[in-house]
Amino acid sequence: MRVLFVYPNLYTQMGFNHGLASLSASLKAAGHETRLVNLNENLPPVPSDDELWDLVCDWQPGLIGFSCLTQQYAEGLRLARLLRERAAAQSVLLPPLVVGGIHPSMVPAEVMADGVWDHVGVGECEDSLVELARRVEAGESPDDVRNFLSWKGGVRPTGGAPEPEAWVHNPVGEFPDLETLPMPDYGLFDTARITAQKHGWFGLMTSRGCPYRCTYCLNHKIIDRYRAELGRPVPRLNFFRFRPPGLMVEEIRWVLEQYPDVGTFILDDDLFTQNPDHAIAFCEAYVAAGFDVPFVVNSHVKQLDPRVAQALAKAGCRILKLGIEAGAVRVRKEVLKRNMSDADILETIKSAEGFGLHTSGFVMTGLPGETREERWATVELLAASGIGRFRTSLFFPFPGTESYRLSLEGGYIDADKVASLTDFTSSSALDFGADENLFIDKLATCMPWFVNSRMAGNPAAARYAPLVERVLALDARQWEAFKPSVREVDSEHSKAATAAQELHYAIRYNAFMGVRSDFFLAEEHGIEWLTAAAKPVPERLRELALAAAANEVC
C-alpha cells in the first residue's frame, strides 16, 4: 500500500520530524511505500492546495496520514477538509485520513469531534499504524486497532456534528521497542537540503521517555493514559527505552556516509543523561567508532552524573542543554512542577563548565500566575549563573496539559492568539493586561540586555543598564517602532562591549538566543576550543579573540 504523509510545518522552525521518519521506516519494513508532503516556507516551493490534490489523485495512496503540533493543527484540519470537499465535488473516493502527533495525542476526542478524520492516533503508533495499514489494504474492519480512535464499523458519519458514541476509543498498545524498530527513514524528508539549511546540524534520538511531570509538557498526560489503559504501574510500561549504542553507531555511520555536510549532531532525546549507563556506553561507542563530529545533548540540573559529564566531554559534546524555565522557586515548584533549587541550577552549570561543556539554558517568560518580581528573578538567576547561552521562549499552553488548565482557570488564555500562533517566540498566547503584556514582550525580545544589566561586578552592567531603562520607558507605540531595530542596537552595544573587553551576552544565531561573548567571539574568529567540547577559552585565546574583534570595530 502507498501511504502519503502530510506535515503542516509553516511559519515555525524548520526541522526533521523523528516520529514521521520512524513511522515511515516501520511501514516500509512491512512492505508499504511512503511519500511526504512537507509544508515549510524555508523549503520552497511550498506545495499549493491544487498540487496536494493532484498528488493524491495521481499517486493514489491507500492511506493519508497527517502529523500535527497544536500550532499547526488548524492548517492540517483545513487541508483535510479541502481534500474531503474536492473528493466530494469530483466524485473521487478518498482514502482514509489519519492524524497523529502531539495535538491529537493530547486531545484526541476534540480532534475526532471535528468529524473530518477517519482515525486519530494517540501516543507512539509505529506498530499500530502498520496494523491499520494492513487492515485497510486487506479490506478488514479497522475500528479496533490499538492507539486509534476510529468510527464504529469503520464508517465516518457525514451529517452534522458527530457524537462520542459514534466512535471507538481503543486502548493504547505497548510502547515500541527501540531495539527492534528499524532505523528512521531519513530519506522521507529532503534531509540533505534541511541539513544544509541548518548549517550542518542534524538530529538523532538514542532514547525515548522522561521521568518528570512538568505541567507544560505532554509526557505526564501520555504516561497517565498508558498506565490507565494498560493497567500497569509506570515501571512496568517500558516508557524509558534506549537504543543500543551498537545500533546508534551503525545509524550514525550511515548518516555520515549519506550526508557528508553534517557538522553537529543534536541528540533530541528528552533527557539524554537520565540513565548514566546508557549515556556513558554511547559516549564510549562514539569514541571507539572514531567519530569526530561534535554533538549536543539535553540534560537536567538534577541528572548530571560527573562520570557522564566527563564521558560527554571526552566524546566531543559541544553543548549541554538544561531546562531552567523560570528563576523563581515558587513558579518552578507550583506552576511548572520542576522541583529544583537555585543551588541545583548554579552548581550543575558550574560543574558542566568545569568539565568543558558549554551550557545552554531554556527559559520561559509569560507564565501563568507569575508576578513581575518573579519574571525579574529569571533575569537575576541567568545573570548569576554564568551560563554559556540561553534561549528565551514565550510560554504556550498546550491543550490537555496541566499548565493549560492553570492558564484557563486563571483567565489568562487569549483564544484568538492560541488559534493563530505558530511558534513560541513571536508573541504570547496569554493575556496579563496591557502593561504586563508589554513588559513580557520587551523581556522576551531583549533578555540578553536585561541579564547583562544585572551581572554584578561586571563592567558590562553599567553599559546595558541605561539601555534597559530606555526600553522599559517606551510606551506600546514607541516599543513597536523600536522593536525592529533590536538586532542592530544589540550589535552596536556588543561591539562596544567587546572593544572594552567586557564579558557579556549578545543576541546570536537567532532572535531569541543570548550567547556569552567568549564563546561566540572564539567561534566567529576561528579560534578553537581546547577540545571538541565548547570549553571556556583560556585567557590568552580570549585576549586574542577580543583583540581581533576590537580591531574590526575600530
Coordinates of C-alpha atoms in Angstrom, one line a residue:
M1 CA 0.0 0.0 0.0
R2 CA 1.0 3.6 -0.6
V3 CA 0.9 5.9 2.4
L4 CA 1.1 9.6 1.9
F5 CA 2.3 11.7 4.9
V6 CA 1.3 15.4 5.1
Y7 CA 3.3 17.5 7.5
P8 CA 2.0 21.1 8.1
N9 CA 5.0 22.9 9.5
L10 CA 4.5 26.5 8.3
Y11 CA 6.0 29.7 9.9
T12 CA 7.8 27.8 12.6
Q13 CA 11.3 26.3 13.0
M14 CA 12.3 24.1 10.1
G15 CA 13.2 20.6 11.3
F16 CA 13.2 16.9 10.9
N17 CA 10.2 15.0 12.4
H18 CA 11.6 11.9 14.1
G19 CA 8.1 10.5 14.6
L20 CA 7.2 10.6 10.9
A21 CA 10.6 9.1 9.9
S22 CA 10.1 6.2 12.4
L23 CA 6.5 5.6 11.2
S24 CA 7.7 5.6 7.6
A25 CA 10.5 3.1 8.3
S26 CA 8.1 0.8 10.1
L27 CA 5.7 0.9 7.2
K28 CA 8.5 0.3 4.6
A29 CA 9.7 -2.7 6.7
A30 CA 6.2 -4.1 6.4
G31 CA 6.3 -3.8 2.6
H32 CA 4.5 -0.5 2.1
E33 CA 5.6 2.6 0.1
T34 CA 5.6 6.1 1.6
R35 CA 5.9 9.7 0.5
L36 CA 5.9 13.0 2.2
V37 CA 4.4 16.5 1.6
N38 CA 6.4 18.8 3.8
L39 CA 4.9 22.2 4.1
N40 CA 7.5 24.7 5.3
E41 CA 8.3 28.1 3.9
N42 CA 12.0 27.5 4.4
L43 CA 11.9 24.7 1.9
P44 CA 10.3 26.3 -1.2
P45 CA 8.3 25.9 -3.2
V46 CA 5.6 25.2 -0.6
P47 CA 3.1 22.8 -2.3
S48 CA -0.2 24.5 -3.1
D49 CA -3.7 23.1 -2.4
D50 CA -4.0 22.2 -6.0
E51 CA -0.7 20.4 -6.0
L52 CA -1.6 18.4 -2.9
W53 CA -4.9 17.4 -4.5
D54 CA -3.2 16.5 -7.8
L55 CA -0.7 14.3 -5.9
V56 CA -3.5 12.5 -4.1
C57 CA -5.2 11.8 -7.4
D58 CA -2.0 10.8 -9.4
W59 CA -0.2 8.8 -6.7
Q60 CA -3.4 7.2 -5.3
P61 CA -2.3 6.5 -1.8
G62 CA -4.3 3.9 0.2
L63 CA -3.9 6.0 3.4
I64 CA -3.1 9.7 4.1
G65 CA -1.5 10.5 7.4
F66 CA -1.1 13.9 9.0
S67 CA 1.2 14.8 11.8
C68 CA 0.3 18.0 13.8
L69 CA 1.5 20.1 16.6
T70 CA -1.1 22.3 18.3
Q71 CA 0.1 25.4 16.5
Q72 CA -0.2 23.6 13.1
Y73 CA -3.4 21.7 13.7
A74 CA -5.6 24.4 12.2
E75 CA -3.7 24.1 8.9
G76 CA -3.9 20.3 9.0
L77 CA -7.6 20.5 9.6
R78 CA -8.1 22.9 6.7
L79 CA -6.2 20.7 4.3
A80 CA -8.2 17.6 5.4
R81 CA -11.4 19.4 4.8
L82 CA -10.2 20.6 1.5
L83 CA -9.4 17.0 0.4
R84 CA -12.9 16.0 1.6
E85 CA -14.5 18.8 -0.4
R86 CA -12.5 18.2 -3.6
A87 CA -13.2 14.5 -3.4
A88 CA -17.0 15.1 -3.0
A89 CA -17.1 17.6 -5.8
Q90 CA -15.3 15.3 -8.2
S91 CA -16.9 12.0 -7.1
V92 CA -13.4 10.7 -6.1
L93 CA -13.2 8.0 -3.4
L94 CA -10.8 9.5 -0.8
P95 CA -8.6 7.0 1.2
P96 CA -8.8 7.1 5.0
L97 CA -7.5 10.2 6.6
V98 CA -5.4 9.6 9.8
V99 CA -4.0 12.2 12.1
G100 CA -1.4 11.9 14.9
G101 CA 1.2 13.8 16.7
I102 CA 1.3 15.9 19.9
H103 CA -2.0 17.7 19.5
P104 CA -4.2 14.6 18.6
S105 CA -2.4 12.7 21.4
M106 CA -3.3 15.3 24.0
V107 CA -6.9 16.0 23.0
P108 CA -8.0 13.0 20.8
A109 CA -11.7 13.3 21.5
E110 CA -11.7 17.0 20.4
V111 CA -9.9 16.1 17.2
M112 CA -12.2 13.2 16.5
A113 CA -15.2 15.5 17.1
D114 CA -14.1 17.7 14.2
G115 CA -15.6 14.9 12.1
V116 CA -13.1 15.0 9.2
W117 CA -10.7 12.3 10.3
D118 CA -11.2 8.5 9.9
H119 CA -8.7 7.7 12.6
V120 CA -7.0 9.7 15.3
G121 CA -3.7 8.3 16.7
V122 CA -2.7 8.6 20.3
G123 CA 0.9 8.1 21.6
E124 CA 3.6 6.2 19.7
C125 CA 1.9 4.5 16.8
E126 CA 4.6 2.6 14.8
D127 CA 3.2 -0.8 15.5
S128 CA -0.4 0.3 15.4
L129 CA -0.1 2.2 12.1
V130 CA 1.4 -0.8 10.4
E131 CA -1.6 -2.9 11.6
L132 CA -4.0 -0.2 10.5
A133 CA -2.5 -0.1 7.0
R134 CA -2.7 -3.9 6.8
R135 CA -6.4 -3.9 7.8
V136 CA -7.2 -1.2 5.2
E137 CA -5.3 -2.9 2.5
A138 CA -6.9 -6.2 3.2
G139 CA -10.4 -4.7 3.4
E140 CA -10.8 -5.8 7.1
S141 CA -12.6 -3.7 9.7
P142 CA -10.2 -1.1 11.0
D143 CA -12.2 0.1 14.0
D144 CA -10.5 -1.8 16.8
V145 CA -6.8 -1.1 16.2
R146 CA -4.9 -0.1 19.3
N147 CA -3.8 3.6 19.7
F148 CA -6.6 4.8 17.5
L149 CA -9.9 6.5 17.9
S150 CA -12.0 5.1 15.0
W151 CA -15.6 5.2 13.8
K152 CA -17.7 2.3 14.7
G153 CA -17.8 -0.2 11.9
G154 CA -15.1 1.9 10.1
V155 CA -17.7 4.3 8.6
R156 CA -17.3 8.0 9.2
P157 CA -20.6 9.9 9.8
T158 CA -21.3 12.5 7.2
G159 CA -24.2 14.6 8.7
G160 CA -23.9 17.1 11.5
A161 CA -21.5 17.2 14.5
P162 CA -20.6 13.6 15.5
E163 CA -21.3 12.4 19.0
P164 CA -18.7 10.5 21.1
E165 CA -21.0 7.4 20.9
A166 CA -20.2 7.2 17.2
W167 CA -16.6 6.3 17.6
V168 CA -14.5 3.8 19.4
H169 CA -11.7 4.9 21.7
N170 CA -9.3 1.9 21.5
P171 CA -6.8 1.4 24.3
V172 CA -3.1 2.1 23.6
G173 CA -0.7 -0.7 22.7
E174 CA 2.7 -1.3 24.1
F175 CA 5.4 1.3 23.6
P176 CA 7.5 0.3 20.6
D177 CA 10.8 -1.5 21.3
L178 CA 13.8 0.7 20.3
E179 CA 16.0 -2.4 19.9
T180 CA 13.8 -3.8 17.2
L181 CA 12.5 -0.7 15.4
P182 CA 14.1 -0.1 12.0
M183 CA 16.4 2.9 11.5
P184 CA 14.4 6.1 10.9
D185 CA 13.6 6.7 7.3
Y186 CA 15.8 9.8 6.8
G187 CA 15.1 9.7 3.0
L188 CA 11.4 10.5 3.7
F189 CA 12.5 14.2 4.1
D190 CA 14.7 16.3 1.8
T191 CA 17.3 15.7 4.5
A192 CA 20.3 16.9 2.6
R193 CA 18.6 20.2 1.9
I194 CA 17.4 20.5 5.5
T195 CA 20.9 19.8 6.8
A196 CA 22.4 22.5 4.5
Q197 CA 19.7 25.0 5.6
K198 CA 20.5 24.2 9.3
H199 CA 24.3 24.7 8.6
G200 CA 25.1 21.1 9.2
W201 CA 23.1 20.5 12.4
F202 CA 21.5 17.0 12.3
G203 CA 19.0 15.5 14.8
L204 CA 19.3 11.9 16.2
M205 CA 17.5 10.1 19.0
T206 CA 19.1 7.5 21.3
S207 CA 16.2 7.1 23.8
R208 CA 12.5 7.9 24.5
G209 CA 10.8 8.8 27.7
C210 CA 11.2 11.3 30.5
P211 CA 10.6 10.6 34.3
Y212 CA 9.4 14.2 35.1
R213 CA 5.9 15.5 35.1
C214 CA 6.4 19.1 34.0
T215 CA 3.0 20.8 33.7
Y216 CA 3.7 22.3 30.3
C217 CA 4.8 19.0 28.7
L218 CA 2.8 16.2 27.2
N219 CA 4.7 13.4 29.0
H220 CA 2.5 13.4 32.1
K221 CA -0.7 13.1 30.1
I222 CA 0.7 10.4 27.9
I223 CA 2.1 8.3 30.7
D224 CA -1.2 8.5 32.6
R225 CA -3.1 7.3 29.6
Y226 CA -0.8 4.3 29.1
R227 CA -0.8 3.4 32.8
A228 CA -4.6 3.5 32.9
E229 CA -5.3 1.7 29.6
L230 CA -2.6 -0.9 30.0
G231 CA -3.4 -1.4 33.7
R232 CA 0.2 -1.4 34.9
P233 CA 2.4 0.9 37.0
V234 CA 4.9 3.1 35.3
P235 CA 8.0 0.9 36.0
R236 CA 6.3 -1.9 34.0
L237 CA 5.3 0.2 31.0
N238 CA 8.7 0.3 29.3
F239 CA 8.3 4.0 28.8
F240 CA 12.0 4.7 29.3
R241 CA 13.7 3.0 26.3
F242 CA 17.2 3.2 25.0
R243 CA 18.6 2.3 21.6
P244 CA 21.7 0.1 22.0
P245 CA 24.9 2.0 21.3
G246 CA 25.9 -0.5 18.6
L247 CA 22.8 0.3 16.6
M248 CA 23.4 4.0 17.1
V249 CA 26.9 3.6 15.7
E250 CA 25.5 1.9 12.7
E251 CA 23.0 4.6 12.2
I252 CA 25.5 7.4 12.6
R253 CA 27.9 5.8 10.2
W254 CA 25.1 5.5 7.6
V255 CA 24.1 9.1 8.2
L256 CA 27.6 10.4 7.7
E257 CA 28.0 8.4 4.5
Q258 CA 24.8 9.8 3.1
Y259 CA 25.0 13.3 4.4
P260 CA 28.7 14.4 4.4
D261 CA 27.8 18.0 5.3
V262 CA 26.8 17.0 8.8
G263 CA 28.7 19.3 11.2
T264 CA 27.0 18.8 14.5
F265 CA 24.6 16.1 15.8
I266 CA 21.7 17.2 18.1
L267 CA 20.7 14.3 20.3
D268 CA 17.0 15.1 20.6
D269 CA 16.3 12.7 23.5
D270 CA 14.1 14.2 26.1
L271 CA 16.8 13.6 28.7
F272 CA 20.0 12.0 27.4
T273 CA 21.7 12.0 30.8
Q274 CA 18.9 10.3 32.7
N275 CA 20.5 6.8 32.5
P276 CA 24.2 7.1 33.3
D277 CA 25.0 3.6 32.0
H278 CA 23.4 4.3 28.6
A279 CA 25.0 7.8 28.3
I280 CA 28.4 6.5 29.1
A281 CA 28.1 3.5 26.9
F282 CA 27.0 5.7 24.0
C283 CA 29.9 8.1 24.5
E284 CA 32.4 5.2 24.7
A285 CA 31.0 3.7 21.5
Y286 CA 31.1 7.1 19.8
V287 CA 34.8 7.5 20.6
A288 CA 35.6 3.9 19.7
A289 CA 33.9 4.3 16.3
G290 CA 36.3 7.2 15.5
F291 CA 33.5 9.8 15.0
D292 CA 34.8 13.4 15.2
V293 CA 31.5 15.2 14.7
P294 CA 30.7 17.3 17.9
F295 CA 27.2 16.8 19.4
V296 CA 24.7 18.4 21.7
V297 CA 22.5 16.8 24.4
N298 CA 19.6 17.6 26.7
S299 CA 20.2 17.2 30.4
H300 CA 18.6 18.1 33.7
V301 CA 20.1 20.1 36.5
K302 CA 19.5 17.1 38.8
Q303 CA 20.6 14.5 36.3
L304 CA 24.2 15.2 35.5
D305 CA 26.4 12.5 37.0
P306 CA 30.1 13.6 37.0
R307 CA 31.0 10.4 35.2
V308 CA 28.6 11.3 32.4
A309 CA 29.9 14.8 32.2
Q310 CA 33.4 13.5 31.8
A311 CA 32.4 11.0 29.2
L312 CA 30.5 13.7 27.2
A313 CA 33.5 16.0 27.2
K314 CA 35.8 13.2 26.1
A315 CA 33.4 12.1 23.3
G316 CA 33.1 15.7 21.9
C317 CA 29.9 17.0 23.4
R318 CA 29.7 20.6 22.3
I319 CA 26.7 21.9 24.2
L320 CA 24.8 20.7 27.3
K321 CA 21.2 22.0 27.3
L322 CA 19.4 22.5 30.5
G323 CA 15.7 23.3 31.2
I324 CA 15.8 26.1 33.7
E325 CA 12.4 27.6 32.6
A326 CA 11.9 30.1 35.5
G327 CA 14.0 32.0 38.0
A328 CA 11.5 31.9 40.9
V329 CA 11.5 28.8 43.0
R330 CA 7.7 29.2 43.6
V331 CA 7.0 29.3 39.9
R332 CA 9.2 26.3 39.2
K333 CA 7.6 24.3 42.0
E334 CA 3.9 25.3 41.9
V335 CA 3.3 26.3 38.3
L336 CA 5.8 24.1 36.4
K337 CA 6.3 21.1 38.8
R338 CA 10.0 21.4 38.4
N339 CA 11.4 20.8 41.9
M340 CA 14.9 22.2 41.8
S341 CA 16.6 24.9 43.8
D342 CA 18.7 27.8 42.6
A343 CA 21.7 26.0 44.1
D344 CA 20.9 22.9 41.9
I345 CA 20.9 25.1 38.8
L346 CA 24.0 27.1 39.7
E347 CA 26.0 24.0 40.8
T348 CA 25.2 22.0 37.7
I349 CA 26.2 24.8 35.4
K350 CA 29.4 25.3 37.2
S351 CA 30.1 21.5 37.2
A352 CA 29.3 21.2 33.5
E353 CA 31.5 24.1 32.6
G354 CA 34.3 22.7 34.8
F355 CA 34.2 19.6 32.6
G356 CA 34.5 21.8 29.5
L357 CA 30.8 21.6 28.5
H358 CA 29.3 24.8 27.1
T359 CA 26.0 25.1 28.8
S360 CA 22.7 26.3 27.3
G361 CA 19.6 27.1 29.3
F362 CA 15.9 27.1 28.2
V363 CA 13.8 29.8 29.9
M364 CA 10.2 30.9 29.5
T365 CA 8.5 34.2 30.2
G366 CA 4.8 34.9 30.3
L367 CA 4.0 32.0 32.7
P368 CA 0.5 31.9 34.3
G369 CA 0.5 33.3 37.8
E370 CA 4.0 34.7 37.6
T371 CA 4.4 38.1 39.1
R372 CA 6.6 40.9 37.7
E373 CA 9.1 40.3 40.5
E374 CA 9.3 36.6 39.6
R375 CA 9.9 37.5 36.0
W376 CA 12.8 39.5 37.1
A377 CA 14.0 36.5 39.2
T378 CA 14.7 34.7 35.9
V379 CA 16.9 37.6 34.8
E380 CA 18.8 37.6 38.1
L381 CA 19.3 33.8 38.0
L382 CA 20.7 33.9 34.5
A383 CA 23.0 36.8 35.4
A384 CA 24.3 34.9 38.4
S385 CA 24.8 31.6 36.6
G386 CA 27.4 32.4 34.0
I387 CA 25.7 30.0 31.7
G388 CA 27.1 29.7 28.2
R389 CA 23.9 30.7 26.4
F390 CA 20.1 30.8 27.0
R391 CA 17.1 30.6 24.8
T392 CA 14.0 32.6 25.7
S393 CA 10.6 31.4 24.7
L394 CA 7.1 32.7 25.4
F395 CA 5.1 30.2 27.3
F396 CA 2.4 28.4 25.2
P397 CA -0.4 26.5 26.9
F398 CA -0.8 23.2 25.1
P399 CA -4.3 21.9 25.3
G400 CA -4.5 18.8 27.5
T401 CA -1.6 19.8 29.8
E402 CA -1.8 20.8 33.4
S403 CA -0.4 24.2 32.6
Y404 CA -3.3 24.7 30.1
R405 CA -5.7 24.1 33.0
L406 CA -3.9 26.6 35.2
S407 CA -4.0 29.2 32.4
L408 CA -7.7 28.6 31.8
E409 CA -8.6 28.8 35.4
G410 CA -6.5 32.0 35.8
G411 CA -8.4 33.6 32.9
Y412 CA -5.2 34.2 31.0
I413 CA -5.9 32.5 27.7
D414 CA -6.4 34.6 24.6
A415 CA -8.4 32.3 22.4
D416 CA -7.6 34.2 19.2
K417 CA -3.8 34.0 19.8
V418 CA -3.9 30.3 20.8
A419 CA -5.6 29.6 17.5
S420 CA -3.3 31.8 15.4
L421 CA 0.3 31.4 16.8
T422 CA 2.7 29.1 15.0
D423 CA 5.7 29.4 17.3
F424 CA 6.9 30.1 20.9
T425 CA 8.9 33.3 20.2
S426 CA 6.8 35.9 18.3
S427 CA 4.0 36.6 20.8
S428 CA 2.4 35.3 24.0
A429 CA -0.9 33.3 23.9
L430 CA -1.8 34.6 27.3
D431 CA -3.3 38.0 28.3
F432 CA -2.0 39.6 31.5
G433 CA -3.3 43.1 30.8
A434 CA -1.7 45.8 28.6
D435 CA 1.1 46.8 30.9
E436 CA 2.3 43.3 31.8
N437 CA 1.9 42.1 28.2
L438 CA 4.2 45.0 27.1
F439 CA 6.8 44.1 29.8
I440 CA 6.8 40.4 28.8
D441 CA 7.3 41.3 25.1
K442 CA 10.2 43.5 26.0
L443 CA 11.7 40.9 28.3
A444 CA 11.4 38.1 25.7
T445 CA 12.9 40.3 22.9
C446 CA 15.8 41.8 24.9
M447 CA 16.5 39.2 27.5
P448 CA 20.4 39.4 27.0
W449 CA 20.3 43.1 27.7
F450 CA 18.3 42.6 30.9
V451 CA 20.7 39.8 32.0
N452 CA 23.8 42.0 31.2
S453 CA 22.4 44.8 33.3
R454 CA 22.2 42.6 36.4
M455 CA 25.6 41.0 36.2
A456 CA 27.0 42.2 39.5
G457 CA 30.7 43.2 39.4
N458 CA 30.8 43.1 35.6
P459 CA 31.6 46.3 33.7
A460 CA 29.0 45.4 31.1
A461 CA 26.3 46.0 33.6
A462 CA 26.9 49.7 33.5
R463 CA 26.8 49.7 29.7
Y464 CA 23.5 47.8 29.5
A465 CA 21.5 49.2 32.5
P466 CA 20.7 52.5 30.7
L467 CA 19.7 50.6 27.6
V468 CA 17.2 48.5 29.7
E469 CA 15.9 51.6 31.4
R470 CA 15.4 53.2 27.9
V471 CA 13.4 50.1 26.8
L472 CA 11.3 50.0 29.9
A473 CA 10.4 53.6 29.5
L474 CA 8.9 53.1 26.0
D475 CA 5.1 53.0 25.7
A476 CA 3.4 50.5 23.4
R477 CA 3.6 52.6 20.3
Q478 CA 7.2 53.6 20.9
W479 CA 8.1 49.9 21.6
E480 CA 6.6 48.7 18.3
A481 CA 8.6 51.4 16.5
F482 CA 11.8 50.4 18.3
K483 CA 11.5 46.6 18.2
P484 CA 12.6 46.1 14.5
S485 CA 15.9 47.7 15.4
V486 CA 16.7 45.4 18.4
R487 CA 19.3 43.3 16.5
E488 CA 21.1 46.4 15.1
V489 CA 21.2 48.0 18.6
D490 CA 22.4 44.7 20.1
S491 CA 25.2 44.5 17.6
E492 CA 26.3 48.1 18.3
H493 CA 26.4 47.5 22.1
S494 CA 28.1 44.1 21.7
K495 CA 30.9 45.6 19.6
A496 CA 31.4 48.4 22.1
A497 CA 31.5 45.8 25.0
T498 CA 33.9 43.7 23.0
A499 CA 36.2 46.6 22.4
A500 CA 36.2 47.3 26.1
Q501 CA 36.9 43.6 26.8
E502 CA 33.7 43.2 28.8
L503 CA 32.2 39.7 29.1
H504 CA 28.6 40.0 28.0
Y505 CA 25.7 38.2 26.3
A506 CA 24.6 39.2 22.8
I507 CA 21.8 38.1 20.5
R508 CA 23.3 35.5 18.2
Y509 CA 22.3 32.7 15.8
N510 CA 18.6 33.6 16.1
A511 CA 16.4 36.3 17.6
F512 CA 15.7 34.5 20.9
M513 CA 19.2 33.3 21.8
G514 CA 21.6 35.1 24.1
V515 CA 25.2 33.8 23.8
R516 CA 28.2 34.5 26.1
S517 CA 30.7 36.6 24.3
D518 CA 33.8 34.5 24.9
F519 CA 32.1 31.6 23.1
F520 CA 30.8 33.5 20.0
L521 CA 34.0 35.5 19.6
A522 CA 36.2 32.4 19.6
E523 CA 33.8 30.8 17.1
E524 CA 33.5 33.8 14.8
H525 CA 37.2 34.3 14.7
G526 CA 38.2 30.7 14.1
I527 CA 39.8 30.1 17.5
E528 CA 39.3 26.5 18.5
W529 CA 38.2 25.5 22.0
L530 CA 40.6 23.2 23.8
T531 CA 38.6 20.1 22.8
A532 CA 35.7 19.4 20.5
A533 CA 33.6 20.4 23.5
A534 CA 33.0 24.1 23.9
K535 CA 35.3 24.7 26.8
P536 CA 35.8 28.2 28.2
V537 CA 38.5 29.9 26.2
P538 CA 41.9 30.1 28.0
E539 CA 42.8 33.6 29.0
R540 CA 45.3 34.1 26.2
L541 CA 42.9 32.8 23.5
R542 CA 40.2 35.0 24.9
E543 CA 42.5 38.0 24.7
L544 CA 43.3 37.2 21.1
A545 CA 39.6 36.9 20.2
L546 CA 38.7 40.1 21.9
A547 CA 41.6 41.9 20.2
A548 CA 40.6 40.6 16.8
A549 CA 37.0 41.8 17.4
A550 CA 38.2 45.2 18.7
N551 CA 40.3 45.7 15.6
E552 CA 37.3 45.0 13.4
V553 CA 35.3 47.5 15.3
C554 CA 38.0 50.1 15.1

